[in-house]
Structure formats: C-alpha cells, structure tokens
PDB file of C-alpha atoms in Angstrom:
ATOM      1  CA  UNK A 103       0.019   0.031   0.084  1.00 42.00           C
ATOM      2  CA  UNK A 104       2.969   2.340   0.735  1.00 42.00           C
ATOM      3  CA  UNK A 105       4.180   1.492  -2.834  1.00 37.00           C
ATOM      4  CA  UNK A 106       0.866   2.693  -4.321  1.00 45.00           C
ATOM      5  CA  UNK A 107       0.936   5.818  -2.115  1.00 47.00           C
ATOM      6  CA  UNK A 108       4.415   6.890  -3.632  1.00 43.00           C
ATOM      7  CA  UNK A 109       3.464   5.913  -7.254  1.00 47.00           C
ATOM      8  CA  UNK A 110       0.435   8.051  -7.218  1.00 53.00           C
ATOM      9  CA  UNK A 111       2.247  10.974  -5.879  1.00 52.00           C
ATOM     10  CA  UNK A 112       4.833  10.906  -8.707  1.00 50.00           C
ATOM     11  CA  UNK A 113       5.191   8.734 -11.836  1.00 50.00           C
ATOM     12  CA  UNK A 114       8.791   7.757 -10.776  1.00 52.00           C
ATOM     13  CA  UNK A 115       9.761   6.704  -7.105  1.00 59.00           C
ATOM     14  CA  UNK A 116      11.587   9.829  -6.466  1.00 55.00           C
ATOM     15  CA  UNK A 117       8.829  12.133  -7.871  1.00 54.00           C
ATOM     16  CA  UNK A 118      11.142  13.871 -10.378  1.00 50.00           C
ATOM     17  CA  UNK A 119       8.110  13.707 -12.489  1.00 58.00           C
ATOM     18  CA  UNK A 120       5.274  14.801 -10.090  1.00 75.00           C
ATOM     19  CA  UNK A 121       1.640  13.534 -10.796  1.00 85.00           C
ATOM     20  CA  UNK A 122      -0.585  13.772  -7.916  1.00 91.00           C
ATOM     21  CA  UNK A 123       2.101  14.814  -5.227  1.00 92.00           C
ATOM     22  CA  UNK A 124       1.047  18.570  -5.058  1.00 94.00           C
ATOM     23  CA  UNK A 125      -2.739  17.411  -4.664  1.00 95.00           C
ATOM     24  CA  UNK A 126      -1.937  14.748  -2.045  1.00 94.00           C
ATOM     25  CA  UNK A 127       0.270  17.178  -0.050  1.00 94.00           C
ATOM     26  CA  UNK A 128      -2.320  19.795  -0.230  1.00 95.00           C
ATOM     27  CA  UNK A 129      -5.233  17.415   0.890  1.00 95.00           C
ATOM     28  CA  UNK A 130      -2.860  15.972   3.638  1.00 94.00           C
ATOM     29  CA  UNK A 131      -2.309  19.561   4.928  1.00 94.00           C
ATOM     30  CA  UNK A 132      -6.278  19.658   5.791  1.00 91.00           C
ATOM     31  CA  UNK A 133      -6.690  18.722   9.470  1.00 91.00           C
ATOM     32  CA  UNK A 134      -8.416  15.400   9.879  1.00 91.00           C
ATOM     33  CA  UNK A 135      -6.642  13.587   6.577  1.00 92.00           C
ATOM     34  CA  UNK A 136      -4.294  10.863   7.387  1.00 91.00           C
ATOM     35  CA  UNK A 137      -2.405   9.021   4.659  1.00 91.00           C
ATOM     36  CA  UNK A 138      -3.184   5.425   4.281  1.00 90.00           C
ATOM     37  CA  UNK A 139      -6.382   5.965   6.383  1.00 92.00           C
ATOM     38  CA  UNK A 140      -8.928   8.264   4.724  1.00 93.00           C
ATOM     39  CA  UNK A 141      -6.333   9.575   2.072  1.00 95.00           C
ATOM     40  CA  UNK A 142      -5.587   6.409  -0.164  1.00 95.00           C
ATOM     41  CA  UNK A 143      -4.570   5.726  -3.783  1.00 93.00           C
ATOM     42  CA  UNK A 144      -5.533   3.490  -6.382  1.00 93.00           C
ATOM     43  CA  UNK A 145      -3.025   3.711  -9.301  1.00 91.00           C
ATOM     44  CA  UNK A 146      -3.322   1.396 -12.375  1.00 91.00           C
ATOM     45  CA  UNK A 147      -1.321   0.374 -15.426  1.00 93.00           C
ATOM     46  CA  UNK A 148      -2.181   2.669 -17.989  1.00 92.00           C
ATOM     47  CA  UNK A 149      -1.458   0.319 -20.682  1.00 94.00           C
ATOM     48  CA  UNK A 150      -4.666  -1.740 -20.220  1.00 94.00           C
ATOM     49  CA  UNK A 151      -8.476  -0.820 -20.692  1.00 92.00           C
ATOM     50  CA  UNK A 152     -11.028  -1.589 -18.131  1.00 92.00           C
ATOM     51  CA  UNK A 153     -12.399  -4.735 -19.811  1.00 90.00           C
ATOM     52  CA  UNK A 154      -8.831  -6.345 -19.924  1.00 93.00           C
ATOM     53  CA  UNK A 155      -8.011  -8.854 -17.085  1.00 94.00           C
ATOM     54  CA  UNK A 156      -5.773  -6.309 -15.399  1.00 95.00           C
ATOM     55  CA  UNK A 157      -8.602  -3.592 -15.819  1.00 94.00           C
ATOM     56  CA  UNK A 158     -11.222  -5.937 -14.287  1.00 95.00           C
ATOM     57  CA  UNK A 159      -8.907  -6.551 -11.295  1.00 96.00           C
ATOM     58  CA  UNK A 160      -8.470  -2.826 -10.698  1.00 95.00           C
ATOM     59  CA  UNK A 161     -12.181  -2.421 -10.671  1.00 96.00           C
ATOM     60  CA  UNK A 162     -12.711  -5.105  -8.162  1.00 96.00           C
ATOM     61  CA  UNK A 163      -9.825  -4.035  -6.053  1.00 96.00           C
ATOM     62  CA  UNK A 164     -11.265  -0.394  -6.135  1.00 96.00           C
ATOM     63  CA  UNK A 165     -14.532  -1.612  -4.654  1.00 97.00           C
ATOM     64  CA  UNK A 166     -12.634  -3.348  -1.896  1.00 97.00           C
ATOM     65  CA  UNK A 167     -10.563  -0.178  -1.089  1.00 96.00           C
ATOM     66  CA  UNK A 168     -13.689   2.055  -1.063  1.00 97.00           C
ATOM     67  CA  UNK A 169     -15.361  -0.303   1.290  1.00 97.00           C
ATOM     68  CA  UNK A 170     -12.265  -0.850   3.552  1.00 96.00           C
ATOM     69  CA  UNK A 171     -11.787   3.083   3.710  1.00 95.00           C
ATOM     70  CA  UNK A 172     -15.651   3.435   4.393  1.00 96.00           C
ATOM     71  CA  UNK A 173     -15.423   0.979   7.405  1.00 96.00           C
ATOM     72  CA  UNK A 174     -11.993   2.426   8.662  1.00 94.00           C
ATOM     73  CA  UNK A 175     -13.554   6.055   8.892  1.00 94.00           C
ATOM     74  CA  UNK A 176     -16.531   5.116  10.726  1.00 96.00           C
ATOM     75  CA  UNK A 177     -18.779   4.259   7.791  1.00 97.00           C
ATOM     76  CA  UNK A 178     -18.355   7.570   6.355  1.00 96.00           C
ATOM     77  CA  UNK A 179     -19.041   7.741   2.495  1.00 97.00           C
ATOM     78  CA  UNK A 180     -15.870   8.288   0.375  1.00 97.00           C
ATOM     79  CA  UNK A 181     -15.013  10.982  -2.082  1.00 97.00           C
ATOM     80  CA  UNK A 182     -13.208   9.924  -5.082  1.00 97.00           C
ATOM     81  CA  UNK A 183     -10.890  12.203  -7.337  1.00 97.00           C
ATOM     82  CA  UNK A 184      -9.810  10.979 -10.762  1.00 97.00           C
ATOM     83  CA  UNK A 185      -7.815  12.378 -13.579  1.00 97.00           C
ATOM     84  CA  UNK A 186      -7.561  11.940 -17.188  1.00 97.00           C
ATOM     85  CA  UNK A 187      -8.161   8.214 -18.219  1.00 96.00           C
ATOM     86  CA  UNK A 188      -8.892   7.539 -14.391  1.00 96.00           C
ATOM     87  CA  UNK A 189     -12.301   8.907 -15.137  1.00 97.00           C
ATOM     88  CA  UNK A 190     -12.911   6.283 -17.892  1.00 96.00           C
ATOM     89  CA  UNK A 191     -12.082   3.663 -15.289  1.00 96.00           C
ATOM     90  CA  UNK A 192     -14.536   5.429 -12.819  1.00 97.00           C
ATOM     91  CA  UNK A 193     -17.398   5.365 -15.292  1.00 96.00           C
ATOM     92  CA  UNK A 194     -16.584   1.662 -15.688  1.00 95.00           C
ATOM     93  CA  UNK A 195     -16.566   1.242 -12.051  1.00 97.00           C
ATOM     94  CA  UNK A 196     -19.846   2.815 -11.464  1.00 97.00           C
ATOM     95  CA  UNK A 197     -21.336   0.424 -13.992  1.00 95.00           C
ATOM     96  CA  UNK A 198     -20.373  -2.452 -11.771  1.00 96.00           C
ATOM     97  CA  UNK A 199     -22.039  -1.397  -8.378  1.00 97.00           C
ATOM     98  CA  UNK A 200     -25.658  -0.990  -7.589  1.00 98.00           C
ATOM     99  CA  UNK A 201     -27.347   2.270  -6.857  1.00 98.00           C
ATOM    100  CA  UNK A 202     -27.826   1.364  -3.143  1.00 98.00           C
ATOM    101  CA  UNK A 203     -23.944   0.667  -2.920  1.00 98.00           C
ATOM    102  CA  UNK A 204     -23.161   4.042  -4.371  1.00 98.00           C
ATOM    103  CA  UNK A 205     -25.668   5.803  -2.027  1.00 98.00           C
ATOM    104  CA  UNK A 206     -24.084   4.059   0.953  1.00 98.00           C
ATOM    105  CA  UNK A 207     -20.330   4.401   0.057  1.00 98.00           C
ATOM    106  CA  UNK A 208     -19.847   7.341  -2.587  1.00 98.00           C
ATOM    107  CA  UNK A 209     -20.005  10.962  -0.981  1.00 97.00           C
ATOM    108  CA  UNK A 210     -18.994  12.607  -4.315  1.00 97.00           C
ATOM    109  CA  UNK A 211     -16.775  12.049  -7.374  1.00 98.00           C
ATOM    110  CA  UNK A 212     -14.423  14.889  -8.440  1.00 98.00           C
ATOM    111  CA  UNK A 213     -13.311  14.589 -12.177  1.00 98.00           C
ATOM    112  CA  UNK A 214     -10.445  16.376 -13.348  1.00 98.00           C
ATOM    113  CA  UNK A 215      -9.274  16.644 -17.153  1.00 98.00           C
ATOM    114  CA  UNK A 216     -11.833  13.672 -17.946  1.00 98.00           C
ATOM    115  CA  UNK A 217     -11.247  12.252 -21.230  1.00 97.00           C
ATOM    116  CA  UNK A 218     -14.980  11.170 -21.366  1.00 96.00           C
ATOM    117  CA  UNK A 219     -15.237  11.406 -25.313  1.00 96.00           C
ATOM    118  CA  UNK A 220     -11.686  10.418 -26.364  1.00 96.00           C
ATOM    119  CA  UNK A 221      -8.998  12.352 -27.676  1.00 98.00           C
ATOM    120  CA  UNK A 222      -7.937  12.923 -31.271  1.00 98.00           C
ATOM    121  CA  UNK A 223      -4.513  12.960 -30.299  1.00 96.00           C
ATOM    122  CA  UNK A 224      -4.547   9.140 -29.803  1.00 97.00           C
ATOM    123  CA  UNK A 225      -5.411   8.592 -33.525  1.00 98.00           C
ATOM    124  CA  UNK A 226      -1.641   9.630 -34.452  1.00 97.00           C
ATOM    125  CA  UNK A 227      -0.219   7.264 -31.901  1.00 96.00           C
ATOM    126  CA  UNK A 228      -1.863   4.236 -33.781  1.00 98.00           C
ATOM    127  CA  UNK A 229      -1.379   5.424 -37.230  1.00 98.00           C
ATOM    128  CA  UNK A 230       2.104   6.975 -37.233  1.00 96.00           C
ATOM    129  CA  UNK A 231       3.394   6.899 -33.696  1.00 95.00           C
ATOM    130  CA  UNK A 232       3.102   9.742 -30.997  1.00 89.00           C
ATOM    131  CA  UNK A 233       6.545  11.494 -30.778  1.00 79.00           C
ATOM    132  CA  UNK A 234       5.076  15.036 -30.301  1.00 72.00           C
ATOM    133  CA  UNK A 235       7.457  15.894 -27.501  1.00 63.00           C
ATOM    134  CA  UNK A 236      10.569  14.006 -28.714  1.00 64.00           C
ATOM    135  CA  UNK A 237      12.969  15.370 -31.304  1.00 63.00           C
ATOM    136  CA  UNK A 238      12.529  13.277 -34.362  1.00 62.00           C
ATOM    137  CA  UNK A 239      16.382  12.878 -34.742  1.00 62.00           C
ATOM    138  CA  UNK A 240      16.477  11.012 -31.428  1.00 73.00           C
ATOM    139  CA  UNK A 241      13.716   8.516 -32.266  1.00 81.00           C
ATOM    140  CA  UNK A 242      12.241   6.330 -34.864  1.00 86.00           C
ATOM    141  CA  UNK A 243       8.505   7.219 -34.980  1.00 88.00           C
ATOM    142  CA  UNK A 244       7.605   3.783 -36.533  1.00 90.00           C
ATOM    143  CA  UNK A 245       9.454   1.963 -33.684  1.00 91.00           C
ATOM    144  CA  UNK A 246       7.445   4.067 -31.125  1.00 93.00           C
ATOM    145  CA  UNK A 247       4.275   3.185 -33.131  1.00 95.00           C
ATOM    146  CA  UNK A 248       5.006  -0.582 -32.712  1.00 95.00           C
ATOM    147  CA  UNK A 249       5.222  -0.055 -29.080  1.00 93.00           C
ATOM    148  CA  UNK A 250       2.133   2.081 -28.708  1.00 96.00           C
ATOM    149  CA  UNK A 251      -0.008  -0.230 -30.760  1.00 97.00           C
ATOM    150  CA  UNK A 252       0.295  -3.002 -28.010  1.00 96.00           C
ATOM    151  CA  UNK A 253      -1.307  -0.434 -25.583  1.00 96.00           C
ATOM    152  CA  UNK A 254      -5.157  -1.432 -25.228  1.00 95.00           C
ATOM    153  CA  UNK A 255      -5.608   1.901 -23.489  1.00 95.00           C
ATOM    154  CA  UNK A 256      -4.692   3.970 -26.645  1.00 97.00           C
ATOM    155  CA  UNK A 257      -7.757   2.363 -28.463  1.00 96.00           C
ATOM    156  CA  UNK A 258      -9.767   3.078 -25.292  1.00 95.00           C
ATOM    157  CA  UNK A 259      -8.795   6.675 -25.707  1.00 97.00           C
ATOM    158  CA  UNK A 260      -9.801   7.231 -29.376  1.00 97.00           C
ATOM    159  CA  UNK A 261     -12.481   9.852 -30.155  1.00 97.00           C
ATOM    160  CA  UNK A 262     -15.891   8.612 -29.186  1.00 95.00           C
ATOM    161  CA  UNK A 263     -19.273   8.657 -31.257  1.00 92.00           C
ATOM    162  CA  UNK A 264     -20.969  10.494 -28.516  1.00 89.00           C
ATOM    163  CA  UNK A 265     -18.892  13.480 -29.107  1.00 94.00           C
ATOM    164  CA  UNK A 266     -17.760  13.408 -32.916  1.00 96.00           C
ATOM    165  CA  UNK A 267     -20.328  13.171 -35.317  1.00 96.00           C
ATOM    166  CA  UNK A 268     -20.393  11.252 -38.635  1.00 96.00           C
ATOM    167  CA  UNK A 269     -19.879  14.327 -40.531  1.00 96.00           C
ATOM    168  CA  UNK A 270     -16.983  15.453 -38.566  1.00 98.00           C
ATOM    169  CA  UNK A 271     -13.645  14.671 -40.344  1.00 98.00           C
ATOM    170  CA  UNK A 272     -10.845  14.000 -38.158  1.00 98.00           C
ATOM    171  CA  UNK A 273      -8.393  12.412 -40.438  1.00 98.00           C
ATOM    172  CA  UNK A 274      -7.421  13.438 -44.087  1.00 98.00           C
ATOM    173  CA  UNK A 275      -5.446  11.297 -46.458  1.00 98.00           C
ATOM    174  CA  UNK A 276      -4.649  11.610 -50.155  1.00 97.00           C
ATOM    175  CA  UNK A 277      -7.061   8.601 -50.775  1.00 97.00           C
ATOM    176  CA  UNK A 278      -9.922   9.329 -48.370  1.00 97.00           C
ATOM    177  CA  UNK A 279     -11.211  10.960 -45.168  1.00 98.00           C
ATOM    178  CA  UNK A 280     -12.338   9.446 -41.784  1.00 98.00           C
ATOM    179  CA  UNK A 281     -14.490  10.244 -38.945  1.00 98.00           C
ATOM    180  CA  UNK A 282     -14.761   9.131 -35.348  1.00 97.00           C
ATOM    181  CA  UNK A 283     -17.316   6.356 -36.765  1.00 96.00           C
ATOM    182  CA  UNK A 284     -14.722   4.848 -39.216  1.00 97.00           C
ATOM    183  CA  UNK A 285     -11.663   4.437 -37.170  1.00 97.00           C
ATOM    184  CA  UNK A 286     -11.567   0.557 -37.615  1.00 97.00           C
ATOM    185  CA  UNK A 287     -11.428   1.230 -41.446  1.00 98.00           C
ATOM    186  CA  UNK A 288      -8.692   3.792 -40.899  1.00 98.00           C
ATOM    187  CA  UNK A 289      -6.515   1.361 -39.029  1.00 98.00           C
ATOM    188  CA  UNK A 290      -7.178  -1.309 -41.667  1.00 97.00           C
ATOM    189  CA  UNK A 291      -6.135   1.297 -44.461  1.00 98.00           C
ATOM    190  CA  UNK A 292      -3.029   2.042 -42.280  1.00 98.00           C
ATOM    191  CA  UNK A 293      -1.871  -1.489 -42.943  1.00 97.00           C
ATOM    192  CA  UNK A 294      -2.920  -2.415 -39.378  1.00 97.00           C
ATOM    193  CA  UNK A 295      -6.154  -4.620 -39.546  1.00 97.00           C
ATOM    194  CA  UNK A 296      -5.201  -6.070 -35.995  1.00 97.00           C
ATOM    195  CA  UNK A 297      -6.009  -2.623 -34.498  1.00 96.00           C
ATOM    196  CA  UNK A 298      -9.496  -2.905 -35.853  1.00 95.00           C
ATOM    197  CA  UNK A 299      -9.840  -6.221 -34.046  1.00 94.00           C
ATOM    198  CA  UNK A 300      -8.477  -4.482 -30.808  1.00 94.00           C
ATOM    199  CA  UNK A 301     -11.284  -2.043 -31.393  1.00 93.00           C
ATOM    200  CA  UNK A 302     -13.980  -4.511 -31.550  1.00 90.00           C
ATOM    201  CA  UNK A 303     -12.527  -6.043 -28.182  1.00 87.00           C
ATOM    202  CA  UNK A 304     -13.313  -3.018 -26.228  1.00 87.00           C
ATOM    203  CA  UNK A 305     -17.012  -2.578 -27.292  1.00 82.00           C
ATOM    204  CA  UNK A 306     -19.042  -1.959 -24.333  1.00 74.00           C
ATOM    205  CA  UNK A 307     -16.323  -0.355 -22.346  1.00 71.00           C
ATOM    206  CA  UNK A 308     -16.263   2.614 -24.653  1.00 70.00           C
ATOM    207  CA  UNK A 309     -20.000   3.809 -23.824  1.00 75.00           C
ATOM    208  CA  UNK A 310     -20.789   6.978 -21.839  1.00 79.00           C
ATOM    209  CA  UNK A 311     -23.072   6.275 -19.021  1.00 87.00           C
ATOM    210  CA  UNK A 312     -24.385   8.354 -15.995  1.00 94.00           C
ATOM    211  CA  UNK A 313     -22.279   7.645 -12.987  1.00 97.00           C
ATOM    212  CA  UNK A 314     -25.200   7.943 -10.577  1.00 97.00           C
ATOM    213  CA  UNK A 315     -23.391  10.004  -7.919  1.00 98.00           C
ATOM    214  CA  UNK A 316     -22.770  13.758  -7.163  1.00 98.00           C
ATOM    215  CA  UNK A 317     -20.086  14.996  -9.591  1.00 98.00           C
ATOM    216  CA  UNK A 318     -17.658  18.034  -9.578  1.00 98.00           C
ATOM    217  CA  UNK A 319     -16.013  18.492 -12.828  1.00 98.00           C
ATOM    218  CA  UNK A 320     -12.863  20.510 -13.272  1.00 98.00           C
ATOM    219  CA  UNK A 321     -10.741  20.876 -16.504  1.00 98.00           C
ATOM    220  CA  UNK A 322      -8.669  23.206 -18.496  1.00 98.00           C
ATOM    221  CA  UNK A 323      -9.494  25.147 -21.963  1.00 98.00           C
ATOM    222  CA  UNK A 324      -8.239  27.508 -24.433  1.00 97.00           C
ATOM    223  CA  UNK A 325      -5.064  25.516 -25.163  1.00 98.00           C
ATOM    224  CA  UNK A 326      -4.358  24.311 -28.709  1.00 98.00           C
ATOM    225  CA  UNK A 327      -5.194  20.674 -28.863  1.00 98.00           C
ATOM    226  CA  UNK A 328      -4.917  18.334 -31.882  1.00 98.00           C
ATOM    227  CA  UNK A 329      -8.226  18.423 -33.673  1.00 98.00           C
ATOM    228  CA  UNK A 330      -7.513  16.914 -37.024  1.00 98.00           C
ATOM    229  CA  UNK A 331      -4.771  15.277 -38.829  1.00 98.00           C
ATOM    230  CA  UNK A 332      -3.717  15.594 -42.531  1.00 98.00           C
ATOM    231  CA  UNK A 333      -1.164  13.229 -44.040  1.00 98.00           C
ATOM    232  CA  UNK A 334       0.478  14.594 -47.355  1.00 98.00           C
ATOM    233  CA  UNK A 335       0.831  12.502 -50.475  1.00 98.00           C
ATOM    234  CA  UNK A 336       3.226   9.739 -49.587  1.00 97.00           C
ATOM    235  CA  UNK A 337       3.293  10.278 -45.937  1.00 97.00           C
ATOM    236  CA  UNK A 338       0.399   7.940 -44.773  1.00 98.00           C
ATOM    237  CA  UNK A 339       0.716   5.822 -42.609  1.00 97.00           C
ATOM    238  CA  UNK A 340       4.517   5.628 -41.934  1.00 96.00           C
ATOM    239  CA  UNK A 341       5.408   9.484 -41.659  1.00 95.00           C
ATOM    240  CA  UNK A 342       4.155  11.993 -39.484  1.00 93.00           C
ATOM    241  CA  UNK A 343       0.961  14.176 -40.288  1.00 96.00           C
ATOM    242  CA  UNK A 344       0.279  17.840 -40.199  1.00 97.00           C
ATOM    243  CA  UNK A 345      -1.778  18.920 -37.163  1.00 97.00           C
ATOM    244  CA  UNK A 346      -4.612  21.107 -37.072  1.00 98.00           C
ATOM    245  CA  UNK A 347      -5.501  22.246 -33.761  1.00 98.00           C
ATOM    246  CA  UNK A 348      -8.747  23.196 -31.889  1.00 98.00           C
ATOM    247  CA  UNK A 349      -9.763  23.953 -28.332  1.00 98.00           C
ATOM    248  CA  UNK A 350      -8.972  21.863 -25.396  1.00 98.00           C
ATOM    249  CA  UNK A 351      -6.327  21.329 -22.673  1.00 98.00           C
ATOM    250  CA  UNK A 352      -3.542  20.396 -24.811  1.00 97.00           C
ATOM    251  CA  UNK A 353      -4.341  16.636 -24.922  1.00 97.00           C
ATOM    252  CA  UNK A 354      -8.209  16.329 -24.538  1.00 98.00           C
ATOM    253  CA  UNK A 355     -10.401  18.144 -27.025  1.00 98.00           C
ATOM    254  CA  UNK A 356     -13.034  20.634 -25.442  1.00 98.00           C
ATOM    255  CA  UNK A 357     -16.030  18.526 -26.497  1.00 97.00           C
ATOM    256  CA  UNK A 358     -14.557  15.719 -24.749  1.00 97.00           C
ATOM    257  CA  UNK A 359     -13.856  17.350 -21.426  1.00 98.00           C
ATOM    258  CA  UNK A 360     -17.401  19.129 -21.472  1.00 97.00           C
ATOM    259  CA  UNK A 361     -19.238  15.902 -21.654  1.00 96.00           C
ATOM    260  CA  UNK A 362     -19.345  15.737 -17.905  1.00 97.00           C
ATOM    261  CA  UNK A 363     -21.914  18.631 -17.943  1.00 96.00           C
ATOM    262  CA  UNK A 364     -24.465  15.831 -19.027  1.00 95.00           C
ATOM    263  CA  UNK A 365     -24.294  14.273 -15.926  1.00 96.00           C
ATOM    264  CA  UNK A 366     -27.563  14.565 -14.096  1.00 96.00           C
ATOM    265  CA  UNK A 367     -26.122  14.949 -10.587  1.00 97.00           C
ATOM    266  CA  UNK A 368     -23.487  17.664 -11.691  1.00 98.00           C
ATOM    267  CA  UNK A 369     -23.003  19.894  -8.561  1.00 97.00           C
ATOM    268  CA  UNK A 370     -20.374  22.222  -9.926  1.00 97.00           C
ATOM    269  CA  UNK A 371     -18.399  22.903 -13.013  1.00 97.00           C
ATOM    270  CA  UNK A 372     -15.082  24.845 -13.181  1.00 97.00           C
ATOM    271  CA  UNK A 373     -12.782  25.726 -16.095  1.00 98.00           C
ATOM    272  CA  UNK A 374      -9.234  26.730 -15.709  1.00 98.00           C
ATOM    273  CA  UNK A 375      -8.221  28.408 -19.047  1.00 97.00           C
ATOM    274  CA  UNK A 376      -4.523  28.618 -20.366  1.00 96.00           C
ATOM    275  CA  UNK A 377      -1.372  26.545 -20.178  1.00 95.00           C
ATOM    276  CA  UNK A 378      -0.264  27.648 -16.687  1.00 94.00           C
ATOM    277  CA  UNK A 379      -3.767  27.068 -15.117  1.00 96.00           C
ATOM    278  CA  UNK A 380      -5.332  24.186 -16.909  1.00 97.00           C
ATOM    279  CA  UNK A 381      -2.981  22.194 -19.158  1.00 98.00           C
ATOM    280  CA  UNK A 382      -3.824  18.540 -18.946  1.00 97.00           C
ATOM    281  CA  UNK A 383      -1.107  17.684 -16.451  1.00 96.00           C
ATOM    282  CA  UNK A 384      -0.224  21.164 -15.131  1.00 96.00           C
ATOM    283  CA  UNK A 385      -3.740  21.500 -13.659  1.00 98.00           C
ATOM    284  CA  UNK A 386      -2.828  18.936 -10.876  1.00 97.00           C
ATOM    285  CA  UNK A 387      -0.024  21.435  -9.760  1.00 96.00           C
ATOM    286  CA  UNK A 388      -2.390  24.435  -9.924  1.00 97.00           C
ATOM    287  CA  UNK A 389      -2.600  25.811  -6.321  1.00 97.00           C
ATOM    288  CA  UNK A 390      -6.060  27.225  -7.003  1.00 97.00           C
ATOM    289  CA  UNK A 391      -7.367  23.779  -8.150  1.00 98.00           C
ATOM    290  CA  UNK A 392      -5.821  22.142  -5.220  1.00 97.00           C
ATOM    291  CA  UNK A 393      -7.321  24.799  -3.050  1.00 97.00           C
ATOM    292  CA  UNK A 394     -10.801  24.225  -4.741  1.00 97.00           C
ATOM    293  CA  UNK A 395     -10.619  20.458  -4.342  1.00 97.00           C
ATOM    294  CA  UNK A 396     -10.006  20.755  -0.713  1.00 96.00           C
ATOM    295  CA  UNK A 397     -12.939  23.101  -0.325  1.00 96.00           C
ATOM    296  CA  UNK A 398     -15.166  20.358  -2.025  1.00 96.00           C
ATOM    297  CA  UNK A 399     -13.891  17.811   0.284  1.00 95.00           C
ATOM    298  CA  UNK A 400     -14.634  19.900   3.392  1.00 90.00           C
ATOM    299  CA  UNK A 401     -18.217  20.775   2.173  1.00 82.00           C
ATOM    300  CA  UNK A 402     -21.242  19.276   3.555  1.00 60.00           C
ATOM    301  CA  UNK A 403     -23.666  20.684   1.005  1.00 50.00           C
ATOM    302  CA  UNK A 404     -25.778  18.066  -0.886  1.00 42.00           C
ATOM    303  CA  UNK A 405     -28.126  20.387  -2.757  1.00 42.00           C
ATOM    304  CA  UNK A 406     -28.141  20.707  -6.510  1.00 41.00           C
ATOM    305  CA  UNK A 407     -25.880  23.651  -7.532  1.00 43.00           C
ATOM    306  CA  UNK A 408     -24.245  23.611 -10.939  1.00 38.00           C
ATOM    307  CA  UNK A 409     -22.074  26.419 -11.281  1.00 43.00           C
ATOM    308  CA  UNK A 410     -20.186  27.083 -14.417  1.00 44.00           C
ATOM    309  CA  UNK A 411     -17.067  29.226 -13.703  1.00 48.00           C
ATOM    310  CA  UNK A 412     -14.036  30.396 -15.537  1.00 44.00           C
ATOM    311  CA  UNK A 413     -10.753  31.087 -13.639  1.00 43.00           C
TER     312      UNK A 413
END
C-alpha cells in the first residue's frame, strides 16, 4: 500500500516527475486527513483498458478499497478524485456497483481533465506513432508506433461517437477521409487490420453512461489541442501528419472534456483556461485547483448547485 501511495504522488519513485504529489500534499495538510487511512490511492497500469483482465482486477480492487476506507473511517461515504483516463475507469467502475451501494459508500466524485469523449491525439499514436514531444532525430516514429499499438488503452482513448459526429472529419489522407465512426477502417487502411480487431474487443467499455453520484467537474481550456490530422501524399501511414489544432487542454478536446456537463447530478463545473492554469497535467499542480478540491472535500452541501465558472 505504501508503494501505491508513492506512485500516485509521482510517476517515478523519487517524484522527479510529479503527478498527484502536490494534490496529495494539499489534501494531507487539511486537519483530519491521514495518509493510508482516509487519504488513499488506486493507481493503475495505463497500458490496459477496463475490460482487460488487469482492468477488471483494478475495478474489483477499487471496490474493496472504497469499502475498507468506508469502514475504517466510521462508515463515512468516500470522495473519489480521478484524473484523465482514470475517469474512464471510474465510469466503468460505477457500472459494476448498485445504486444502493453508491448511495451508501460514495459521497462525491471529483473529475479532473476527464477524457470522457476520447482524444483525437490518440489517432496519431496508432497510425504513425506519437512522438510530439520528442525530437525526431532522437527516435524512430515507426518503432514508437509498434510499441504504442500494444497499448489497449490507446484504443480506449480514441475519439468517441457520442462527441464526434458522422460528418466531422478527423483524418485527411490523399485517398480518403475518416470520422470517429470509421476508425476501424482507418487502422485497416493504415496496414494495421489487427488494430480494428482490438477496437472490437473494447466494445461495451467505450460507452458514456451516467455515474449515478454527485459530480464535481474540473478541466482546462483555451489551449491548442490536436483536432485533425492531414497526411500529405506519400506520408500515410508511416510518416508524421500535419496537425490542425482546436480548443482543449492540450491533450483532450474541449467537447470531450465538457461531456461531464451531461451528468444529471453535476454539482459544480469549473474551467481553468490557459497552459499555466489548466493544461492537462499542469492542472494537478495548480494551487487554485488544489485549494478548490480541498474546499469541496470539506463541504457538507448536498443540494443541486451547478456553477459554470472560468478562472
């Protein structure tokens, strides 16, 4: 369990690349919170989707963790904070528990930078390899692509039909164009029919559903985010495409982030625009976001109060 606590604070054991570190420290500073008792972590192997054996084990373990925390704190309902793909795991988790169980065990669900509708950025990873932040002279994109294609999670993160319409073109190639409804065809045309089979294997875990608990939604905005890719003649699929940006948090597209507004029990909705405030990873280090999360955790309000605020 102590290993889990370290890993959620930082991606590496020394926290040179901080993840939840600032958030954990901010919450731990609030009187009443004790690490390992009522401040606990549930990290996961981000290579896998929820319907994989690894993902199913995580969901089962998460239920046990919530129940154990509930009991150790005097039968107090638990607040859950999830970031990025962790929110897709939470949606799958809520599918597996009853309304009565949620009412008894869950106080609130705080979603940060939720990739509820997928991310256009993941398309490039599967077609040509995602090397956006790595100098091309240092890495072979095709080698990276072969590695990334083994990650079931990247298929799980592809743009979803709930957000991207049949008429919205996401991929342009010299021979044809593709929408979010044609991603299997795209992978087949990219000489990777196995990818289309993986897509079929995640059916059922790519459906957006109501979590059935009180929700607080937080995300960034107004940051250039991959919205379309255009492959020049001779470039598809083995060379990098041109990227056309749209609004988002630098990783997740705005419509995908905003899908949380459809939750029936949305209590509050906050947007932090700009790279310093709301970038997909930077948002976890934002002192104002951390302060807001601690305010939510200390709140006893249960009334319906949706607030759409920009900070």
